[in-house]
C-alpha cells in the first residue's frame, strides 16, 4: 500500500516536532515536508507533492485560511485539514468554505489525528454531524438573509434528486445511509455527489453541507 504523503504546516517548531513524532509511528503515513508559515506552503507543495496538508490557522505572515484558499484553487490540490485550538472558530468556518476537508483540535488524542489524516486521504471529511451543525450555527449572523438568497440561487442548478442528496449530505449522512433513505444504490449516491460538486463548483461534502444550511434546507435538528 502506498503511504499517505503528509505536509505539516505550523509556526511553532515544538508543535511540528510533536506532530512529526506522532505521525512517524504510523506505517502508512510519510511526512514529506514541513512549513513554518502559510507563505511557504505552495513552494513546499510543489517540491514534495503531499496528499494531505495539516494546516495551522494562525500564523504570523500568511495565515492558514489564505494558504488553504491558494492551495484549493490549484489543479490536483492536496486535501487540507486545519488545526485549531477552538472548535467554534469563525476562521475554521472560513477555511471549510475555502475547501478544507475538515479540522482537528490541537488537543485531539494522537490516534484520532492520525485517523483524521487517513480519512481525508480516503476522501472522507473529518467533521461529525454535531460539529458541522455547531460550526454552521456559529456562522449564522447579520449576513444570513443575503447568504440564504445566494445559496438558494446556486442550488437552483440542481435537479430534485440531487437536491435531496445535498440535503442528506448536509445532515451528515454517509453514502450508505443516504442510499437506504432515498432508495438508491451507494454507487448512484456517489454519482449524485460528484455531479453536485461539479455543478456547484465545490471541493467536498463539507461545502455541500454548508451550502444546504445557508439555503435554509436544514432545521436545528439537522433534518
PDB file of C-alpha atoms in Angstrom:
ATOM      1  CA  UNK A   1       0.000   0.000   0.000  1.00  0.00           C
ATOM      2  CA  UNK A   2       1.300   3.447  -0.932  1.00  0.00           C
ATOM      3  CA  UNK A   3       1.955   5.652   2.085  1.00  0.00           C
ATOM      4  CA  UNK A   4      -0.054   8.848   2.555  1.00  0.00           C
ATOM      5  CA  UNK A   5       2.222  11.808   1.864  1.00  0.00           C
ATOM      6  CA  UNK A   6       1.749  14.422   4.595  1.00  0.00           C
ATOM      7  CA  UNK A   7       2.901  18.047   4.860  1.00  0.00           C
ATOM      8  CA  UNK A   8       2.950  19.730   8.307  1.00  0.00           C
ATOM      9  CA  UNK A   9       2.338  23.496   8.477  1.00  0.00           C
ATOM     10  CA  UNK A  10       2.651  25.278  11.836  1.00  0.00           C
ATOM     11  CA  UNK A  11       4.662  28.266  13.010  1.00  0.00           C
ATOM     12  CA  UNK A  12       5.529  26.573  16.324  1.00  0.00           C
ATOM     13  CA  UNK A  13       8.537  24.228  15.914  1.00  0.00           C
ATOM     14  CA  UNK A  14       7.508  22.328  19.053  1.00  0.00           C
ATOM     15  CA  UNK A  15       4.067  21.625  17.586  1.00  0.00           C
ATOM     16  CA  UNK A  16       5.641  20.449  14.314  1.00  0.00           C
ATOM     17  CA  UNK A  17       8.042  18.221  16.253  1.00  0.00           C
ATOM     18  CA  UNK A  18       5.149  16.731  18.227  1.00  0.00           C
ATOM     19  CA  UNK A  19       3.094  16.109  15.103  1.00  0.00           C
ATOM     20  CA  UNK A  20       6.116  14.613  13.345  1.00  0.00           C
ATOM     21  CA  UNK A  21       6.729  12.248  16.252  1.00  0.00           C
ATOM     22  CA  UNK A  22       3.047  11.338  16.368  1.00  0.00           C
ATOM     23  CA  UNK A  23       2.731  10.669  12.636  1.00  0.00           C
ATOM     24  CA  UNK A  24       6.081   8.919  12.449  1.00  0.00           C
ATOM     25  CA  UNK A  25       4.605   5.973  14.333  1.00  0.00           C
ATOM     26  CA  UNK A  26       2.094   5.268  11.558  1.00  0.00           C
ATOM     27  CA  UNK A  27       3.389   2.847   8.925  1.00  0.00           C
ATOM     28  CA  UNK A  28       1.020   4.195   6.252  1.00  0.00           C
ATOM     29  CA  UNK A  29       1.900   7.900   6.651  1.00  0.00           C
ATOM     30  CA  UNK A  30       5.079   9.554   5.347  1.00  0.00           C
ATOM     31  CA  UNK A  31       5.948  13.122   6.365  1.00  0.00           C
ATOM     32  CA  UNK A  32       7.327  14.646   3.180  1.00  0.00           C
ATOM     33  CA  UNK A  33       7.866  18.205   4.386  1.00  0.00           C
ATOM     34  CA  UNK A  34       7.253  20.979   6.904  1.00  0.00           C
ATOM     35  CA  UNK A  35       6.491  24.691   6.634  1.00  0.00           C
ATOM     36  CA  UNK A  36       6.515  27.395   9.307  1.00  0.00           C
ATOM     37  CA  UNK A  37       4.194  29.857   7.550  1.00  0.00           C
ATOM     38  CA  UNK A  38       1.379  29.859   5.013  1.00  0.00           C
ATOM     39  CA  UNK A  39       3.537  31.810   2.602  1.00  0.00           C
ATOM     40  CA  UNK A  40       5.892  28.839   2.269  1.00  0.00           C
ATOM     41  CA  UNK A  41       3.170  26.272   1.568  1.00  0.00           C
ATOM     42  CA  UNK A  42       2.829  26.423  -2.211  1.00  0.00           C
ATOM     43  CA  UNK A  43       6.577  26.110  -2.796  1.00  0.00           C
ATOM     44  CA  UNK A  44       6.825  23.159  -0.407  1.00  0.00           C
ATOM     45  CA  UNK A  45       3.783  21.514  -2.038  1.00  0.00           C
ATOM     46  CA  UNK A  46       5.417  21.909  -5.458  1.00  0.00           C
ATOM     47  CA  UNK A  47       8.549  20.241  -4.137  1.00  0.00           C
ATOM     48  CA  UNK A  48       7.019  17.441  -2.050  1.00  0.00           C
ATOM     49  CA  UNK A  49       3.617  16.673  -3.690  1.00  0.00           C
ATOM     50  CA  UNK A  50       1.726  15.768  -0.491  1.00  0.00           C
ATOM     51  CA  UNK A  51      -1.659  14.021  -0.440  1.00  0.00           C
ATOM     52  CA  UNK A  52      -2.726  15.827   2.742  1.00  0.00           C
ATOM     53  CA  UNK A  53      -1.691  19.105   4.390  1.00  0.00           C
ATOM     54  CA  UNK A  54      -2.154  19.505   8.143  1.00  0.00           C
ATOM     55  CA  UNK A  55      -2.540  23.295   8.343  1.00  0.00           C
ATOM     56  CA  UNK A  56      -2.389  25.605  11.349  1.00  0.00           C
ATOM     57  CA  UNK A  57      -4.852  28.517  11.149  1.00  0.00           C
ATOM     58  CA  UNK A  58      -2.989  31.257  12.992  1.00  0.00           C
ATOM     59  CA  UNK A  59       0.444  32.071  11.576  1.00  0.00           C
ATOM     60  CA  UNK A  60       2.277  35.421  11.647  1.00  0.00           C
ATOM     61  CA  UNK A  61       2.781  36.223   7.947  1.00  0.00           C
ATOM     62  CA  UNK A  62       0.299  34.280   5.780  1.00  0.00           C
ATOM     63  CA  UNK A  63      -2.410  32.544   7.789  1.00  0.00           C
ATOM     64  CA  UNK A  64      -3.796  29.078   7.175  1.00  0.00           C
ATOM     65  CA  UNK A  65      -7.024  30.406   5.674  1.00  0.00           C
ATOM     66  CA  UNK A  66      -5.209  32.267   2.900  1.00  0.00           C
ATOM     67  CA  UNK A  67      -2.891  29.325   2.297  1.00  0.00           C
ATOM     68  CA  UNK A  68      -5.863  26.944   2.086  1.00  0.00           C
ATOM     69  CA  UNK A  69      -7.644  29.153  -0.470  1.00  0.00           C
ATOM     70  CA  UNK A  70      -4.478  29.328  -2.560  1.00  0.00           C
ATOM     71  CA  UNK A  71      -3.944  25.568  -2.422  1.00  0.00           C
ATOM     72  CA  UNK A  72      -7.516  24.565  -3.181  1.00  0.00           C
ATOM     73  CA  UNK A  73      -7.510  26.780  -6.264  1.00  0.00           C
ATOM     74  CA  UNK A  74      -4.768  24.663  -7.808  1.00  0.00           C
ATOM     75  CA  UNK A  75      -5.207  21.719 -10.120  1.00  0.00           C
ATOM     76  CA  UNK A  76      -4.654  18.380  -8.316  1.00  0.00           C
ATOM     77  CA  UNK A  77      -4.647  20.208  -4.975  1.00  0.00           C
ATOM     78  CA  UNK A  78      -3.863  18.197  -1.829  1.00  0.00           C
ATOM     79  CA  UNK A  79      -6.560  17.776   0.796  1.00  0.00           C
ATOM     80  CA  UNK A  80      -6.292  20.219   3.706  1.00  0.00           C
ATOM     81  CA  UNK A  81      -7.110  19.573   7.356  1.00  0.00           C
ATOM     82  CA  UNK A  82      -6.966  22.688   9.523  1.00  0.00           C
ATOM     83  CA  UNK A  83      -5.586  22.669  13.053  1.00  0.00           C
ATOM     84  CA  UNK A  84      -7.180  24.875  15.671  1.00  0.00           C
ATOM     85  CA  UNK A  85      -7.451  25.379  19.411  1.00  0.00           C
ATOM     86  CA  UNK A  86     -11.147  26.300  19.132  1.00  0.00           C
ATOM     87  CA  UNK A  87     -13.998  24.093  17.914  1.00  0.00           C
ATOM     88  CA  UNK A  88     -16.267  27.040  17.031  1.00  0.00           C
ATOM     89  CA  UNK A  89     -13.726  29.345  15.465  1.00  0.00           C
ATOM     90  CA  UNK A  90     -15.004  31.700  12.744  1.00  0.00           C
ATOM     91  CA  UNK A  91     -11.713  31.227  10.911  1.00  0.00           C
ATOM     92  CA  UNK A  92     -12.275  27.469  10.856  1.00  0.00           C
ATOM     93  CA  UNK A  93     -15.610  28.030   9.151  1.00  0.00           C
ATOM     94  CA  UNK A  94     -13.928  30.256   6.570  1.00  0.00           C
ATOM     95  CA  UNK A  95     -11.315  27.561   5.942  1.00  0.00           C
ATOM     96  CA  UNK A  96     -14.072  24.992   5.352  1.00  0.00           C
ATOM     97  CA  UNK A  97     -15.758  27.338   2.888  1.00  0.00           C
ATOM     98  CA  UNK A  98     -12.376  27.733   1.186  1.00  0.00           C
ATOM     99  CA  UNK A  99     -12.195  23.999   0.596  1.00  0.00           C
ATOM    100  CA  UNK A 100     -10.592  22.412   3.664  1.00  0.00           C
ATOM    101  CA  UNK A 101     -11.736  18.817   4.127  1.00  0.00           C
ATOM    102  CA  UNK A 102     -12.220  19.248   7.871  1.00  0.00           C
ATOM    103  CA  UNK A 103     -10.498  20.218  11.061  1.00  0.00           C
ATOM    104  CA  UNK A 104      -8.969  18.740  14.182  1.00  0.00           C
ATOM    105  CA  UNK A 105      -8.316  20.341  17.542  1.00  0.00           C
ATOM    106  CA  UNK A 106      -4.714  20.581  18.641  1.00  0.00           C
ATOM    107  CA  UNK A 107      -5.538  18.748  21.861  1.00  0.00           C
ATOM    108  CA  UNK A 108      -7.173  15.850  19.984  1.00  0.00           C
ATOM    109  CA  UNK A 109      -5.731  12.453  21.053  1.00  0.00           C
ATOM    110  CA  UNK A 110      -2.860  11.430  18.741  1.00  0.00           C
ATOM    111  CA  UNK A 111      -4.640   8.334  17.413  1.00  0.00           C
ATOM    112  CA  UNK A 112      -7.582  10.474  16.301  1.00  0.00           C
ATOM    113  CA  UNK A 113      -5.337  12.944  14.448  1.00  0.00           C
ATOM    114  CA  UNK A 114      -3.688  10.034  12.637  1.00  0.00           C
ATOM    115  CA  UNK A 115      -7.138   8.649  11.801  1.00  0.00           C
ATOM    116  CA  UNK A 116      -8.233  12.072  10.524  1.00  0.00           C
ATOM    117  CA  UNK A 117      -5.318  12.148   8.071  1.00  0.00           C
ATOM    118  CA  UNK A 118      -6.215   8.665   6.858  1.00  0.00           C
ATOM    119  CA  UNK A 119      -9.879   9.542   6.420  1.00  0.00           C
ATOM    120  CA  UNK A 120      -9.191  12.742   4.498  1.00  0.00           C
ATOM    121  CA  UNK A 121      -6.738  10.917   2.242  1.00  0.00           C
ATOM    122  CA  UNK A 122      -9.569   8.435   1.519  1.00  0.00           C
ATOM    123  CA  UNK A 123     -11.919  11.260   0.586  1.00  0.00           C
ATOM    124  CA  UNK A 124     -13.933  11.456   3.808  1.00  0.00           C
ATOM    125  CA  UNK A 125     -14.463  14.840   5.521  1.00  0.00           C
ATOM    126  CA  UNK A 126     -13.337  14.991   9.147  1.00  0.00           C
ATOM    127  CA  UNK A 127     -16.429  16.523  10.728  1.00  0.00           C
ATOM    128  CA  UNK A 128     -19.108  14.859  12.801  1.00  0.00           C
ATOM    129  CA  UNK A 129     -22.702  15.963  12.109  1.00  0.00           C
ATOM    130  CA  UNK A 130     -22.852  17.568  15.565  1.00  0.00           C
ATOM    131  CA  UNK A 131     -19.706  19.606  14.981  1.00  0.00           C
ATOM    132  CA  UNK A 132     -20.868  20.565  11.484  1.00  0.00           C
ATOM    133  CA  UNK A 133     -24.129  21.930  12.875  1.00  0.00           C
ATOM    134  CA  UNK A 134     -22.278  23.810  15.616  1.00  0.00           C
ATOM    135  CA  UNK A 135     -19.988  25.500  13.113  1.00  0.00           C
ATOM    136  CA  UNK A 136     -22.838  26.349  10.779  1.00  0.00           C
ATOM    137  CA  UNK A 137     -24.938  27.823  13.588  1.00  0.00           C
ATOM    138  CA  UNK A 138     -21.886  29.813  14.664  1.00  0.00           C
ATOM    139  CA  UNK A 139     -21.729  31.279  11.152  1.00  0.00           C
ATOM    140  CA  UNK A 140     -25.341  32.458  11.184  1.00  0.00           C
ATOM    141  CA  UNK A 141     -25.349  36.185  11.759  1.00  0.00           C
ATOM    142  CA  UNK A 142     -26.258  39.516  10.261  1.00  0.00           C
ATOM    143  CA  UNK A 143     -25.471  38.367   6.713  1.00  0.00           C
ATOM    144  CA  UNK A 144     -27.744  35.321   6.976  1.00  0.00           C
ATOM    145  CA  UNK A 145     -30.524  36.650   4.721  1.00  0.00           C
ATOM    146  CA  UNK A 146     -28.284  37.616   1.829  1.00  0.00           C
ATOM    147  CA  UNK A 147     -26.309  34.396   2.222  1.00  0.00           C
ATOM    148  CA  UNK A 148     -29.533  32.387   2.078  1.00  0.00           C
ATOM    149  CA  UNK A 149     -30.609  34.095  -1.145  1.00  0.00           C
ATOM    150  CA  UNK A 150     -27.225  33.419  -2.763  1.00  0.00           C
ATOM    151  CA  UNK A 151     -27.254  29.789  -1.611  1.00  0.00           C
ATOM    152  CA  UNK A 152     -30.760  29.167  -2.954  1.00  0.00           C
ATOM    153  CA  UNK A 153     -29.800  30.699  -6.268  1.00  0.00           C
ATOM    154  CA  UNK A 154     -26.829  28.345  -6.549  1.00  0.00           C
ATOM    155  CA  UNK A 155     -28.853  25.278  -5.546  1.00  0.00           C
ATOM    156  CA  UNK A 156     -31.369  26.037  -8.295  1.00  0.00           C
ATOM    157  CA  UNK A 157     -28.843  24.414 -10.649  1.00  0.00           C
ATOM    158  CA  UNK A 158     -29.596  21.008  -9.082  1.00  0.00           C
ATOM    159  CA  UNK A 159     -32.402  18.687 -10.113  1.00  0.00           C
ATOM    160  CA  UNK A 160     -34.814  17.349  -7.479  1.00  0.00           C
ATOM    161  CA  UNK A 161     -32.862  14.150  -6.779  1.00  0.00           C
ATOM    162  CA  UNK A 162     -29.562  15.986  -6.468  1.00  0.00           C
ATOM    163  CA  UNK A 163     -31.203  18.437  -4.099  1.00  0.00           C
ATOM    164  CA  UNK A 164     -32.406  15.543  -1.900  1.00  0.00           C
ATOM    165  CA  UNK A 165     -28.888  14.124  -1.821  1.00  0.00           C
ATOM    166  CA  UNK A 166     -27.459  17.559  -0.979  1.00  0.00           C
ATOM    167  CA  UNK A 167     -29.818  17.867   1.989  1.00  0.00           C
ATOM    168  CA  UNK A 168     -28.857  14.369   3.183  1.00  0.00           C
ATOM    169  CA  UNK A 169     -25.166  15.276   2.935  1.00  0.00           C
ATOM    170  CA  UNK A 170     -25.956  18.409   4.930  1.00  0.00           C
ATOM    171  CA  UNK A 171     -27.464  16.247   7.650  1.00  0.00           C
ATOM    172  CA  UNK A 172     -24.146  14.421   7.969  1.00  0.00           C
ATOM    173  CA  UNK A 173     -25.322  11.124   6.488  1.00  0.00           C
ATOM    174  CA  UNK A 174     -22.793   8.715   4.973  1.00  0.00           C
ATOM    175  CA  UNK A 175     -23.307   7.379   1.445  1.00  0.00           C
ATOM    176  CA  UNK A 176     -24.761   4.077   2.674  1.00  0.00           C
ATOM    177  CA  UNK A 177     -27.266   5.910   4.883  1.00  0.00           C
ATOM    178  CA  UNK A 178     -28.287   8.197   2.026  1.00  0.00           C
ATOM    179  CA  UNK A 179     -28.714   5.175  -0.248  1.00  0.00           C
ATOM    180  CA  UNK A 180     -31.007   3.450   2.251  1.00  0.00           C
ATOM    181  CA  UNK A 181     -33.074   6.563   2.918  1.00  0.00           C
ATOM    182  CA  UNK A 182     -33.515   7.581  -0.730  1.00  0.00           C
ATOM    183  CA  UNK A 183     -33.814   4.021  -2.108  1.00  0.00           C
ATOM    184  CA  UNK A 184     -30.820   4.088  -4.414  1.00  0.00           C
ATOM    185  CA  UNK A 185     -27.501   2.282  -4.641  1.00  0.00           C
ATOM    186  CA  UNK A 186     -24.350   3.591  -2.976  1.00  0.00           C
ATOM    187  CA  UNK A 187     -22.797   3.947  -6.439  1.00  0.00           C
ATOM    188  CA  UNK A 188     -25.710   6.165  -7.509  1.00  0.00           C
ATOM    189  CA  UNK A 189     -25.281   8.303  -4.393  1.00  0.00           C
ATOM    190  CA  UNK A 190     -21.593   8.763  -5.218  1.00  0.00           C
ATOM    191  CA  UNK A 191     -22.522   9.767  -8.771  1.00  0.00           C
ATOM    192  CA  UNK A 192     -25.034  12.326  -7.489  1.00  0.00           C
ATOM    193  CA  UNK A 193     -22.478  13.761  -5.034  1.00  0.00           C
ATOM    194  CA  UNK A 194     -19.907  14.074  -7.838  1.00  0.00           C
ATOM    195  CA  UNK A 195     -22.442  15.859 -10.044  1.00  0.00           C
ATOM    196  CA  UNK A 196     -23.424  18.218  -7.212  1.00  0.00           C
ATOM    197  CA  UNK A 197     -19.778  19.129  -6.619  1.00  0.00           C
ATOM    198  CA  UNK A 198     -19.237  19.721 -10.342  1.00  0.00           C
ATOM    199  CA  UNK A 199     -22.428  21.750 -10.880  1.00  0.00           C
ATOM    200  CA  UNK A 200     -21.834  23.974  -7.860  1.00  0.00           C
ATOM    201  CA  UNK A 201     -18.065  24.301  -8.217  1.00  0.00           C
ATOM    202  CA  UNK A 202     -17.429  22.863  -4.755  1.00  0.00           C
ATOM    203  CA  UNK A 203     -14.475  20.851  -3.450  1.00  0.00           C
ATOM    204  CA  UNK A 204     -16.015  18.453  -0.959  1.00  0.00           C
ATOM    205  CA  UNK A 205     -19.026  17.300   1.064  1.00  0.00           C
ATOM    206  CA  UNK A 206     -18.398  19.821   3.826  1.00  0.00           C
ATOM    207  CA  UNK A 207     -19.069  22.645   1.386  1.00  0.00           C
ATOM    208  CA  UNK A 208     -22.288  20.932   0.240  1.00  0.00           C
ATOM    209  CA  UNK A 209     -23.408  20.808   3.879  1.00  0.00           C
ATOM    210  CA  UNK A 210     -22.598  24.481   4.421  1.00  0.00           C
ATOM    211  CA  UNK A 211     -24.489  25.497   1.284  1.00  0.00           C
ATOM    212  CA  UNK A 212     -27.545  23.436   2.278  1.00  0.00           C
ATOM    213  CA  UNK A 213     -27.509  25.112   5.671  1.00  0.00           C
ATOM    214  CA  UNK A 214     -27.099  28.587   4.170  1.00  0.00           C
ATOM    215  CA  UNK A 215     -30.107  27.923   1.924  1.00  0.00           C
ATOM    216  CA  UNK A 216     -32.261  27.097   4.933  1.00  0.00           C
ATOM    217  CA  UNK A 217     -32.758  23.458   3.955  1.00  0.00           C
ATOM    218  CA  UNK A 218     -31.758  22.083   7.361  1.00  0.00           C
ATOM    219  CA  UNK A 219     -33.608  22.704  10.585  1.00  0.00           C
ATOM    220  CA  UNK A 220     -31.990  22.992  14.008  1.00  0.00           C
ATOM    221  CA  UNK A 221     -32.071  19.211  14.433  1.00  0.00           C
ATOM    222  CA  UNK A 222     -30.121  18.708  11.231  1.00  0.00           C
ATOM    223  CA  UNK A 223     -33.132  17.214   9.416  1.00  0.00           C
TER     224      UNK A 223
END
